[in-house]
């Protein structure tokens, strides 16, 4: 709610008030959405079973459909998506977000499965976890989305260090998934070009490069504009979704292709559009989660003590990955991305309430 107020205040004083204020004032709906989801889960925990089955069905459909498109050039609905760098998009059509959808929801789906196992003796849990890991790695690989693959790797590594219940299950499934992924990437020219060759070139690691760059020269341009915006209005920023308006002004030109809808980095966008105050609220949440995960790891490694159930740790990992500051990201105020943030927030609130009730007897 405090973040919502900050966004509104930022938009009210923005030079682009008429455009920005729509996003800020309507942002409250996501908080209401999370609270409603939490209440629904509290009324009946069996709703979590339904939610788990829905996500497992969605993941299975995406896995089958994306593999079909990978091998035949079109998906089960006959949709084609071809350009110079062919990327599997499955049911997302022209939107290249298949990998992002899977990688971002990955820890959340595992958390739902483990919760159902703990509370409802969910059948064949280990087999489901194997399937989720394998299908997620394959989908992120063939989607050609490098950021998504990177986020998925962060999830897997963090889970190995913090979730003892999953460690044994994950080892073989990760090895098999990674080997399958490498095989598919290496045998497909277009995906190898994007995932490997283009990455090396954009980072300035090729022989023809003059210097190292941050992700790519285009991204560097985005980041420079965001920093310039922050310098102009460091306290409250320029208002939600104002990046596209600011960079379109001739006097704010940085380089060709630098102007876009958002700066492609979550925290730089917050600095530019909500200022230091809005940035600190979200950064504080990220740091709390980081220290909680660190504590879980330290207690597990040195004291052999388990601080939380794995299903709770996984929802912390979900937000750690989705708020990870050193990776390109989508538009923070985008409706699609906000739903990814706030649907699991309802589940997170529900789990926190359970922990508080347990502590209070």
PDB file of N, CA, C and O in Angstrom, residues 71-111:
ATOM      1  N   UNK A  71      10.456 -28.948 -33.243  1.00  0.00           N
ATOM      2  CA  UNK A  71      10.812 -29.949 -34.247  1.00  0.00           C
ATOM      3  C   UNK A  71      10.151 -29.709 -35.607  1.00  0.00           C
ATOM      4  O   UNK A  71      10.730 -30.031 -36.649  1.00  0.00           O
ATOM      5  N   UNK A  72       8.949 -29.124 -35.622  1.00  0.00           N
ATOM      6  CA  UNK A  72       8.202 -29.011 -36.877  1.00  0.00           C
ATOM      7  C   UNK A  72       8.007 -27.578 -37.375  1.00  0.00           C
ATOM      8  O   UNK A  72       7.492 -27.375 -38.474  1.00  0.00           O
ATOM      9  N   UNK A  73       8.387 -26.578 -36.567  1.00  0.00           N
ATOM     10  CA  UNK A  73       8.295 -25.192 -37.023  1.00  0.00           C
ATOM     11  C   UNK A  73       6.943 -24.547 -36.782  1.00  0.00           C
ATOM     12  O   UNK A  73       6.760 -23.363 -37.052  1.00  0.00           O
ATOM     13  N   UNK A  74       5.979 -25.313 -36.279  1.00  0.00           N
ATOM     14  CA  UNK A  74       4.671 -24.756 -35.926  1.00  0.00           C
ATOM     15  C   UNK A  74       4.126 -25.550 -34.745  1.00  0.00           C
ATOM     16  O   UNK A  74       4.499 -26.705 -34.537  1.00  0.00           O
ATOM     17  N   UNK A  75       3.251 -24.919 -33.962  1.00  0.00           N
ATOM     18  CA  UNK A  75       2.754 -25.602 -32.770  1.00  0.00           C
ATOM     19  C   UNK A  75       1.488 -26.401 -33.082  1.00  0.00           C
ATOM     20  O   UNK A  75       1.068 -26.511 -34.246  1.00  0.00           O
ATOM     21  N   UNK A  76       0.869 -26.945 -32.054  1.00  0.00           N
ATOM     22  CA  UNK A  76      -0.280 -27.828 -32.250  1.00  0.00           C
ATOM     23  C   UNK A  76      -1.496 -27.107 -32.822  1.00  0.00           C
ATOM     24  O   UNK A  76      -2.401 -27.738 -33.368  1.00  0.00           O
ATOM     25  N   UNK A  77      -1.523 -25.782 -32.692  1.00  0.00           N
ATOM     26  CA  UNK A  77      -2.607 -24.985 -33.273  1.00  0.00           C
ATOM     27  C   UNK A  77      -2.260 -24.493 -34.672  1.00  0.00           C
ATOM     28  O   UNK A  77      -3.043 -23.775 -35.297  1.00  0.00           O
ATOM     29  N   UNK A  78      -1.080 -24.868 -35.143  1.00  0.00           N
ATOM     30  CA  UNK A  78      -0.658 -24.451 -36.475  1.00  0.00           C
ATOM     31  C   UNK A  78      -0.007 -23.072 -36.520  1.00  0.00           C
ATOM     32  O   UNK A  78       0.259 -22.547 -37.595  1.00  0.00           O
ATOM     33  N   UNK A  79       0.272 -22.485 -35.355  1.00  0.00           N
ATOM     34  CA  UNK A  79       0.881 -21.153 -35.317  1.00  0.00           C
ATOM     35  C   UNK A  79       2.365 -21.245 -35.642  1.00  0.00           C
ATOM     36  O   UNK A  79       3.089 -22.052 -35.086  1.00  0.00           O
ATOM     37  N   UNK A  80       2.794 -20.399 -36.544  1.00  0.00           N
ATOM     38  CA  UNK A  80       4.208 -20.313 -36.897  1.00  0.00           C
ATOM     39  C   UNK A  80       4.786 -19.016 -36.357  1.00  0.00           C
ATOM     40  O   UNK A  80       4.095 -18.017 -36.258  1.00  0.00           O
ATOM     41  N   UNK A  81       6.057 -19.055 -36.013  1.00  0.00           N
ATOM     42  CA  UNK A  81       6.745 -17.815 -35.632  1.00  0.00           C
ATOM     43  C   UNK A  81       8.162 -17.904 -36.168  1.00  0.00           C
ATOM     44  O   UNK A  81       9.010 -18.604 -35.635  1.00  0.00           O
ATOM     45  N   UNK A  82       8.407 -17.191 -37.262  1.00  0.00           N
ATOM     46  CA  UNK A  82       9.703 -17.283 -37.912  1.00  0.00           C
ATOM     47  C   UNK A  82      10.298 -15.893 -38.109  1.00  0.00           C
ATOM     48  O   UNK A  82       9.626 -14.964 -38.549  1.00  0.00           O
ATOM     49  N   UNK A  83      11.558 -15.755 -37.754  1.00  0.00           N
ATOM     50  CA  UNK A  83      12.328 -14.561 -38.084  1.00  0.00           C
ATOM     51  C   UNK A  83      13.776 -14.996 -38.261  1.00  0.00           C
ATOM     52  O   UNK A  83      14.060 -16.181 -38.390  1.00  0.00           O
ATOM     53  N   UNK A  84      14.696 -14.056 -38.266  1.00  0.00           N
ATOM     54  CA  UNK A  84      16.089 -14.411 -38.490  1.00  0.00           C
ATOM     55  C   UNK A  84      16.633 -15.317 -37.392  1.00  0.00           C
ATOM     56  O   UNK A  84      17.479 -16.160 -37.633  1.00  0.00           O
ATOM     57  N   UNK A  85      16.166 -15.127 -36.179  1.00  0.00           N
ATOM     58  CA  UNK A  85      16.557 -15.992 -35.065  1.00  0.00           C
ATOM     59  C   UNK A  85      15.309 -16.700 -34.562  1.00  0.00           C
ATOM     60  O   UNK A  85      14.623 -16.199 -33.678  1.00  0.00           O
ATOM     61  N   UNK A  86      15.008 -17.836 -35.122  1.00  0.00           N
ATOM     62  CA  UNK A  86      13.791 -18.559 -34.765  1.00  0.00           C
ATOM     63  C   UNK A  86      13.764 -18.840 -33.273  1.00  0.00           C
ATOM     64  O   UNK A  86      14.716 -19.354 -32.700  1.00  0.00           O
ATOM     65  N   UNK A  87      12.650 -18.472 -32.628  1.00  0.00           N
ATOM     66  CA  UNK A  87      12.488 -18.700 -31.199  1.00  0.00           C
ATOM     67  C   UNK A  87      11.148 -19.366 -30.947  1.00  0.00           C
ATOM     68  O   UNK A  87      10.114 -18.911 -31.425  1.00  0.00           O
ATOM     69  N   UNK A  88      11.182 -20.440 -30.193  1.00  0.00           N
ATOM     70  CA  UNK A  88       9.955 -21.154 -29.848  1.00  0.00           C
ATOM     71  C   UNK A  88       9.140 -20.293 -28.891  1.00  0.00           C
ATOM     72  O   UNK A  88       9.645 -19.820 -27.872  1.00  0.00           O
ATOM     73  N   UNK A  89       7.871 -20.068 -29.224  1.00  0.00           N
ATOM     74  CA  UNK A  89       6.987 -19.251 -28.374  1.00  0.00           C
ATOM     75  C   UNK A  89       5.726 -19.988 -27.950  1.00  0.00           C
ATOM     76  O   UNK A  89       4.961 -19.487 -27.129  1.00  0.00           O
ATOM     77  N   UNK A  90       5.474 -21.155 -28.538  1.00  0.00           N
ATOM     78  CA  UNK A  90       4.328 -21.991 -28.180  1.00  0.00           C
ATOM     79  C   UNK A  90       3.020 -21.210 -28.242  1.00  0.00           C
ATOM     80  O   UNK A  90       2.762 -20.499 -29.211  1.00  0.00           O
ATOM     81  N   UNK A  91       2.213 -21.292 -27.183  1.00  0.00           N
ATOM     82  CA  UNK A  91       0.891 -20.673 -27.178  1.00  0.00           C
ATOM     83  C   UNK A  91       0.938 -19.156 -26.970  1.00  0.00           C
ATOM     84  O   UNK A  91      -0.110 -18.513 -26.992  1.00  0.00           O
ATOM     85  N   UNK A  92       2.126 -18.604 -26.775  1.00  0.00           N
ATOM     86  CA  UNK A  92       2.252 -17.159 -26.592  1.00  0.00           C
ATOM     87  C   UNK A  92       2.326 -16.407 -27.921  1.00  0.00           C
ATOM     88  O   UNK A  92       2.370 -15.174 -27.941  1.00  0.00           O
ATOM     89  N   UNK A  93       2.372 -17.144 -29.029  1.00  0.00           N
ATOM     90  CA  UNK A  93       2.323 -16.508 -30.340  1.00  0.00           C
ATOM     91  C   UNK A  93       3.492 -15.578 -30.603  1.00  0.00           C
ATOM     92  O   UNK A  93       4.650 -15.984 -30.509  1.00  0.00           O
ATOM     93  N   UNK A  94       3.183 -14.316 -30.913  1.00  0.00           N
ATOM     94  CA  UNK A  94       4.229 -13.349 -31.245  1.00  0.00           C
ATOM     95  C   UNK A  94       4.978 -12.832 -30.019  1.00  0.00           C
ATOM     96  O   UNK A  94       6.002 -12.161 -30.154  1.00  0.00           O
ATOM     97  N   UNK A  95       4.464 -13.092 -28.832  1.00  0.00           N
ATOM     98  CA  UNK A  95       5.123 -12.626 -27.604  1.00  0.00           C
ATOM     99  C   UNK A  95       6.202 -13.619 -27.191  1.00  0.00           C
ATOM    100  O   UNK A  95       5.899 -14.776 -26.879  1.00  0.00           O
ATOM    101  N   UNK A  96       7.448 -13.157 -27.157  1.00  0.00           N
ATOM    102  CA  UNK A  96       8.575 -14.034 -26.846  1.00  0.00           C
ATOM    103  C   UNK A  96       8.788 -14.120 -25.330  1.00  0.00           C
ATOM    104  O   UNK A  96       9.806 -13.667 -24.798  1.00  0.00           O
ATOM    105  N   UNK A  97       7.815 -14.705 -24.642  1.00  0.00           N
ATOM    106  CA  UNK A  97       7.849 -14.759 -23.175  1.00  0.00           C
ATOM    107  C   UNK A  97       7.658 -16.176 -22.638  1.00  0.00           C
ATOM    108  O   UNK A  97       7.458 -16.352 -21.435  1.00  0.00           O
ATOM    109  N   UNK A  98       7.732 -17.172 -23.483  1.00  0.00           N
ATOM    110  CA  UNK A  98       7.530 -18.556 -23.053  1.00  0.00           C
ATOM    111  C   UNK A  98       8.516 -18.927 -21.939  1.00  0.00           C
ATOM    112  O   UNK A  98       8.127 -19.427 -20.890  1.00  0.00           O
ATOM    113  N   UNK A  99       9.800 -18.681 -22.175  1.00  0.00           N
ATOM    114  CA  UNK A  99      10.819 -19.020 -21.185  1.00  0.00           C
ATOM    115  C   UNK A  99      10.652 -18.236 -19.900  1.00  0.00           C
ATOM    116  O   UNK A  99      10.829 -18.766 -18.805  1.00  0.00           O
ATOM    117  N   UNK A 100      10.308 -16.960 -20.020  1.00  0.00           N
ATOM    118  CA  UNK A 100      10.126 -16.112 -18.844  1.00  0.00           C
ATOM    119  C   UNK A 100       8.985 -16.635 -17.980  1.00  0.00           C
ATOM    120  O   UNK A 100       9.098 -16.698 -16.745  1.00  0.00           O
ATOM    121  N   UNK A 101       7.886 -17.008 -18.601  1.00  0.00           N
ATOM    122  CA  UNK A 101       6.725 -17.527 -17.878  1.00  0.00           C
ATOM    123  C   UNK A 101       7.114 -18.760 -17.069  1.00  0.00           C
ATOM    124  O   UNK A 101       6.798 -18.874 -15.880  1.00  0.00           O
ATOM    125  N   UNK A 102       7.826 -19.681 -17.708  1.00  0.00           N
ATOM    126  CA  UNK A 102       8.183 -20.940 -17.054  1.00  0.00           C
ATOM    127  C   UNK A 102       9.237 -20.723 -15.976  1.00  0.00           C
ATOM    128  O   UNK A 102       9.106 -21.229 -14.850  1.00  0.00           O
ATOM    129  N   UNK A 103      10.293 -19.964 -16.285  1.00  0.00           N
ATOM    130  CA  UNK A 103      11.392 -19.762 -15.331  1.00  0.00           C
ATOM    131  C   UNK A 103      10.925 -19.009 -14.092  1.00  0.00           C
ATOM    132  O   UNK A 103      11.345 -19.316 -12.969  1.00  0.00           O
ATOM    133  N   UNK A 104      10.056 -18.013 -14.281  1.00  0.00           N
ATOM    134  CA  UNK A 104       9.614 -17.207 -13.147  1.00  0.00           C
ATOM    135  C   UNK A 104       8.655 -17.971 -12.236  1.00  0.00           C
ATOM    136  O   UNK A 104       8.686 -17.816 -11.015  1.00  0.00           O
ATOM    137  N   UNK A 105       7.819 -18.816 -12.808  1.00  0.00           N
ATOM    138  CA  UNK A 105       6.870 -19.579 -11.990  1.00  0.00           C
ATOM    139  C   UNK A 105       7.469 -20.871 -11.434  1.00  0.00           C
ATOM    140  O   UNK A 105       6.854 -21.518 -10.577  1.00  0.00           O
ATOM    141  N   UNK A 106       8.638 -21.261 -11.886  1.00  0.00           N
ATOM    142  CA  UNK A 106       9.237 -22.554 -11.548  1.00  0.00           C
ATOM    143  C   UNK A 106       9.297 -22.832 -10.042  1.00  0.00           C
ATOM    144  O   UNK A 106       8.777 -23.867  -9.576  1.00  0.00           O
ATOM    145  N   UNK A 107       9.891 -21.948  -9.203  1.00  0.00           N
ATOM    146  CA  UNK A 107       9.928 -22.254  -7.757  1.00  0.00           C
ATOM    147  C   UNK A 107       8.535 -22.284  -7.133  1.00  0.00           C
ATOM    148  O   UNK A 107       8.294 -23.041  -6.185  1.00  0.00           O
ATOM    149  N   UNK A 108       7.636 -21.468  -7.646  1.00  0.00           N
ATOM    150  CA  UNK A 108       6.269 -21.416  -7.134  1.00  0.00           C
ATOM    151  C   UNK A 108       5.557 -22.745  -7.369  1.00  0.00           C
ATOM    152  O   UNK A 108       4.881 -23.277  -6.468  1.00  0.00           O
ATOM    153  N   UNK A 109       5.719 -23.327  -8.547  1.00  0.00           N
ATOM    154  CA  UNK A 109       5.079 -24.614  -8.859  1.00  0.00           C
ATOM    155  C   UNK A 109       5.623 -25.709  -7.949  1.00  0.00           C
ATOM    156  O   UNK A 109       4.867 -26.537  -7.424  1.00  0.00           O
ATOM    157  N   UNK A 110       6.949 -25.725  -7.739  1.00  0.00           N
ATOM    158  CA  UNK A 110       7.544 -26.716  -6.833  1.00  0.00           C
ATOM    159  C   UNK A 110       7.021 -26.543  -5.411  1.00  0.00           C
ATOM    160  O   UNK A 110       6.762 -27.527  -4.709  1.00  0.00           O
ATOM    161  N   UNK A 111       6.858 -25.300  -4.992  1.00  0.00           N
ATOM    162  CA  UNK A 111       6.332 -25.035  -3.659  1.00  0.00           C
ATOM    163  C   UNK A 111       4.912 -25.578  -3.503  1.00  0.00           C
ATOM    164  O   UNK A 111       4.571 -26.189  -2.482  1.00  0.00           O
TER     165      UNK A 111
END
